[in-house]
C-alpha atoms as a PDB file:
ATOM      1  CA  UNK A   1      57.382 -65.573 -24.962  1.00  0.00           C
ATOM      2  CA  UNK A   2      57.209 -62.214 -23.593  1.00  0.00           C
ATOM      3  CA  UNK A   3      53.838 -60.198 -24.304  1.00  0.00           C
ATOM      4  CA  UNK A   4      54.901 -57.044 -26.508  1.00  0.00           C
ATOM      5  CA  UNK A   5      52.437 -54.083 -26.218  1.00  0.00           C
ATOM      6  CA  UNK A   6      52.414 -51.044 -28.273  1.00  0.00           C
ATOM      7  CA  UNK A   7      54.065 -47.613 -27.709  1.00  0.00           C
ATOM      8  CA  UNK A   8      51.726 -45.805 -25.526  1.00  0.00           C
ATOM      9  CA  UNK A   9      53.853 -42.948 -23.456  1.00  0.00           C
ATOM     10  CA  UNK A  10      56.990 -41.425 -23.139  1.00  0.00           C
ATOM     11  CA  UNK A  11      58.674 -43.740 -21.160  1.00  0.00           C
ATOM     12  CA  UNK A  12      58.048 -46.089 -23.860  1.00  0.00           C
ATOM     13  CA  UNK A  13      59.882 -43.701 -26.040  1.00  0.00           C
ATOM     14  CA  UNK A  14      62.285 -43.257 -23.997  1.00  0.00           C
ATOM     15  CA  UNK A  15      63.277 -47.070 -23.379  1.00  0.00           C
ATOM     16  CA  UNK A  16      63.011 -47.385 -27.052  1.00  0.00           C
ATOM     17  CA  UNK A  17      65.803 -44.414 -27.629  1.00  0.00           C
ATOM     18  CA  UNK A  18      67.976 -45.687 -24.753  1.00  0.00           C
ATOM     19  CA  UNK A  19      67.780 -49.336 -26.416  1.00  0.00           C
ATOM     20  CA  UNK A  20      68.496 -48.018 -29.747  1.00  0.00           C
ATOM     21  CA  UNK A  21      71.443 -46.001 -28.818  1.00  0.00           C
ATOM     22  CA  UNK A  22      72.985 -48.677 -26.617  1.00  0.00           C
ATOM     23  CA  UNK A  23      73.212 -50.865 -29.726  1.00  0.00           C
ATOM     24  CA  UNK A  24      74.434 -48.186 -32.000  1.00  0.00           C
ATOM     25  CA  UNK A  25      77.239 -47.320 -29.355  1.00  0.00           C
ATOM     26  CA  UNK A  26      78.126 -50.855 -29.827  1.00  0.00           C
ATOM     27  CA  UNK A  27      77.731 -51.479 -33.603  1.00  0.00           C
ATOM     28  CA  UNK A  28      81.328 -51.006 -35.517  1.00  0.00           C
ATOM     29  CA  UNK A  29      80.087 -49.125 -38.464  1.00  0.00           C
ATOM     30  CA  UNK A  30      77.673 -46.661 -36.216  1.00  0.00           C
ATOM     31  CA  UNK A  31      79.746 -46.599 -33.094  1.00  0.00           C
ATOM     32  CA  UNK A  32      82.419 -44.043 -34.680  1.00  0.00           C
ATOM     33  CA  UNK A  33      79.528 -41.631 -35.889  1.00  0.00           C
ATOM     34  CA  UNK A  34      78.590 -41.041 -32.519  1.00  0.00           C
ATOM     35  CA  UNK A  35      82.062 -41.115 -30.512  1.00  0.00           C
ATOM     36  CA  UNK A  36      81.657 -37.496 -29.547  1.00  0.00           C
ATOM     37  CA  UNK A  37      77.980 -37.222 -29.030  1.00  0.00           C
ATOM     38  CA  UNK A  38      77.165 -35.356 -25.658  1.00  0.00           C
ATOM     39  CA  UNK A  39      74.696 -38.050 -24.297  1.00  0.00           C
ATOM     40  CA  UNK A  40      73.252 -36.039 -21.365  1.00  0.00           C
ATOM     41  CA  UNK A  41      71.946 -33.580 -24.264  1.00  0.00           C
ATOM     42  CA  UNK A  42      71.464 -35.740 -27.473  1.00  0.00           C
ATOM     43  CA  UNK A  43      69.194 -38.394 -25.443  1.00  0.00           C
ATOM     44  CA  UNK A  44      66.249 -35.652 -24.137  1.00  0.00           C
ATOM     45  CA  UNK A  45      66.516 -34.410 -27.759  1.00  0.00           C
ATOM     46  CA  UNK A  46      65.728 -37.665 -29.394  1.00  0.00           C
ATOM     47  CA  UNK A  47      62.998 -38.412 -26.877  1.00  0.00           C
ATOM     48  CA  UNK A  48      61.527 -35.032 -27.420  1.00  0.00           C
ATOM     49  CA  UNK A  49      61.790 -35.460 -31.223  1.00  0.00           C
ATOM     50  CA  UNK A  50      60.090 -39.091 -31.113  1.00  0.00           C
ATOM     51  CA  UNK A  51      57.364 -38.355 -28.442  1.00  0.00           C
ATOM     52  CA  UNK A  52      56.453 -34.784 -30.523  1.00  0.00           C
ATOM     53  CA  UNK A  53      56.199 -37.302 -33.707  1.00  0.00           C
ATOM     54  CA  UNK A  54      54.413 -40.221 -32.006  1.00  0.00           C
ATOM     55  CA  UNK A  55      52.569 -38.939 -28.946  1.00  0.00           C
ATOM     56  CA  UNK A  56      51.474 -35.153 -30.375  1.00  0.00           C
ATOM     57  CA  UNK A  57      53.699 -33.663 -27.796  1.00  0.00           C
ATOM     58  CA  UNK A  58      55.076 -30.295 -28.706  1.00  0.00           C
ATOM     59  CA  UNK A  59      58.619 -30.617 -26.987  1.00  0.00           C
ATOM     60  CA  UNK A  60      60.975 -30.835 -29.707  1.00  0.00           C
ATOM     61  CA  UNK A  61      61.958 -27.765 -31.554  1.00  0.00           C
ATOM     62  CA  UNK A  62      65.036 -28.049 -34.222  1.00  0.00           C
ATOM     63  CA  UNK A  63      65.960 -29.333 -37.684  1.00  0.00           C
ATOM     64  CA  UNK A  64      66.953 -32.948 -37.728  1.00  0.00           C
ATOM     65  CA  UNK A  65      68.103 -32.976 -41.173  1.00  0.00           C
ATOM     66  CA  UNK A  66      70.528 -30.156 -40.400  1.00  0.00           C
ATOM     67  CA  UNK A  67      72.256 -31.799 -37.645  1.00  0.00           C
ATOM     68  CA  UNK A  68      73.103 -34.602 -39.835  1.00  0.00           C
ATOM     69  CA  UNK A  69      74.081 -33.055 -43.128  1.00  0.00           C
ATOM     70  CA  UNK A  70      77.594 -32.552 -42.493  1.00  0.00           C
ATOM     71  CA  UNK A  71      78.456 -35.800 -41.321  1.00  0.00           C
ATOM     72  CA  UNK A  72      80.443 -38.415 -43.034  1.00  0.00           C
ATOM     73  CA  UNK A  73      77.714 -40.526 -43.898  1.00  0.00           C
ATOM     74  CA  UNK A  74      76.831 -43.048 -46.316  1.00  0.00           C
ATOM     75  CA  UNK A  75      74.142 -45.489 -47.708  1.00  0.00           C
ATOM     76  CA  UNK A  76      75.164 -48.264 -45.480  1.00  0.00           C
ATOM     77  CA  UNK A  77      74.940 -46.177 -42.460  1.00  0.00           C
ATOM     78  CA  UNK A  78      71.391 -45.464 -42.926  1.00  0.00           C
ATOM     79  CA  UNK A  79      70.902 -48.979 -43.571  1.00  0.00           C
ATOM     80  CA  UNK A  80      72.472 -50.083 -40.454  1.00  0.00           C
ATOM     81  CA  UNK A  81      70.486 -47.257 -38.577  1.00  0.00           C
ATOM     82  CA  UNK A  82      67.366 -48.731 -39.994  1.00  0.00           C
ATOM     83  CA  UNK A  83      67.680 -52.499 -39.213  1.00  0.00           C
ATOM     84  CA  UNK A  84      68.650 -51.755 -35.532  1.00  0.00           C
ATOM     85  CA  UNK A  85      65.953 -49.375 -35.092  1.00  0.00           C
ATOM     86  CA  UNK A  86      63.469 -52.029 -36.524  1.00  0.00           C
ATOM     87  CA  UNK A  87      64.960 -54.636 -34.579  1.00  0.00           C
ATOM     88  CA  UNK A  88      64.666 -52.573 -31.166  1.00  0.00           C
ATOM     89  CA  UNK A  89      60.832 -51.877 -32.103  1.00  0.00           C
ATOM     90  CA  UNK A  90      60.126 -55.163 -33.468  1.00  0.00           C
ATOM     91  CA  UNK A  91      62.088 -56.936 -30.080  1.00  0.00           C
ATOM     92  CA  UNK A  92      59.710 -54.541 -27.486  1.00  0.00           C
ATOM     93  CA  UNK A  93      56.991 -53.660 -29.217  1.00  0.00           C
ATOM     94  CA  UNK A  94      53.819 -54.792 -31.363  1.00  0.00           C
ATOM     95  CA  UNK A  95      50.883 -52.609 -32.414  1.00  0.00           C
ATOM     96  CA  UNK A  96      49.835 -49.490 -34.488  1.00  0.00           C
ATOM     97  CA  UNK A  97      52.235 -47.217 -33.067  1.00  0.00           C
ATOM     98  CA  UNK A  98      54.965 -49.759 -33.265  1.00  0.00           C
ATOM     99  CA  UNK A  99      54.185 -50.175 -36.869  1.00  0.00           C
ATOM    100  CA  UNK A 100      53.798 -46.324 -37.562  1.00  0.00           C
ATOM    101  CA  UNK A 101      57.308 -45.508 -35.402  1.00  0.00           C
ATOM    102  CA  UNK A 102      58.908 -48.019 -38.022  1.00  0.00           C
ATOM    103  CA  UNK A 103      57.284 -46.254 -41.205  1.00  0.00           C
ATOM    104  CA  UNK A 104      58.138 -42.981 -39.753  1.00  0.00           C
ATOM    105  CA  UNK A 105      61.988 -43.937 -39.174  1.00  0.00           C
ATOM    106  CA  UNK A 106      62.173 -45.458 -42.791  1.00  0.00           C
ATOM    107  CA  UNK A 107      60.688 -42.364 -44.279  1.00  0.00           C
ATOM    108  CA  UNK A 108      63.228 -40.080 -42.289  1.00  0.00           C
ATOM    109  CA  UNK A 109      66.033 -42.268 -43.651  1.00  0.00           C
ATOM    110  CA  UNK A 110      65.000 -41.906 -47.280  1.00  0.00           C
ATOM    111  CA  UNK A 111      64.379 -38.080 -46.930  1.00  0.00           C
ATOM    112  CA  UNK A 112      67.923 -37.858 -45.375  1.00  0.00           C
ATOM    113  CA  UNK A 113      69.510 -40.206 -48.021  1.00  0.00           C
ATOM    114  CA  UNK A 114      67.380 -38.280 -51.030  1.00  0.00           C
ATOM    115  CA  UNK A 115      68.708 -34.869 -49.445  1.00  0.00           C
ATOM    116  CA  UNK A 116      72.279 -35.998 -49.001  1.00  0.00           C
ATOM    117  CA  UNK A 117      72.655 -37.664 -52.594  1.00  0.00           C
ATOM    118  CA  UNK A 118      73.027 -40.992 -51.150  1.00  0.00           C
ATOM    119  CA  UNK A 119      70.090 -42.751 -53.143  1.00  0.00           C
ATOM    120  CA  UNK A 120      72.234 -44.153 -56.261  1.00  0.00           C
ATOM    121  CA  UNK A 121      75.033 -45.331 -54.177  1.00  0.00           C
ATOM    122  CA  UNK A 122      75.173 -49.194 -54.174  1.00  0.00           C
ATOM    123  CA  UNK A 123      75.700 -50.920 -51.064  1.00  0.00           C
END
């Protein structure tokens, strides 16, 4: 069994983000949502977002909700996104920061769904 350490630095964040999006790009539900993403720009933005949130960096500037509000997203997209995110974290990390990033991802997904009026949908 491979020992899993906690998230401690930006390299860990980058690995997490890279593995997450590798999986997302292969997912039949989520891949179409990301078909036109400019990865050379998107990945560094996500590294900055999560590094700012989890490591206290001041590298992210932006409004993540605004970037998603016009997309044709449904509750099942968020459910799949969260499942993949949790699986990637759990498969690679263990510790306080790993638990915190999962909690924050769930909170973000909840806020987005609420603001997009997706909370009452059944899936």
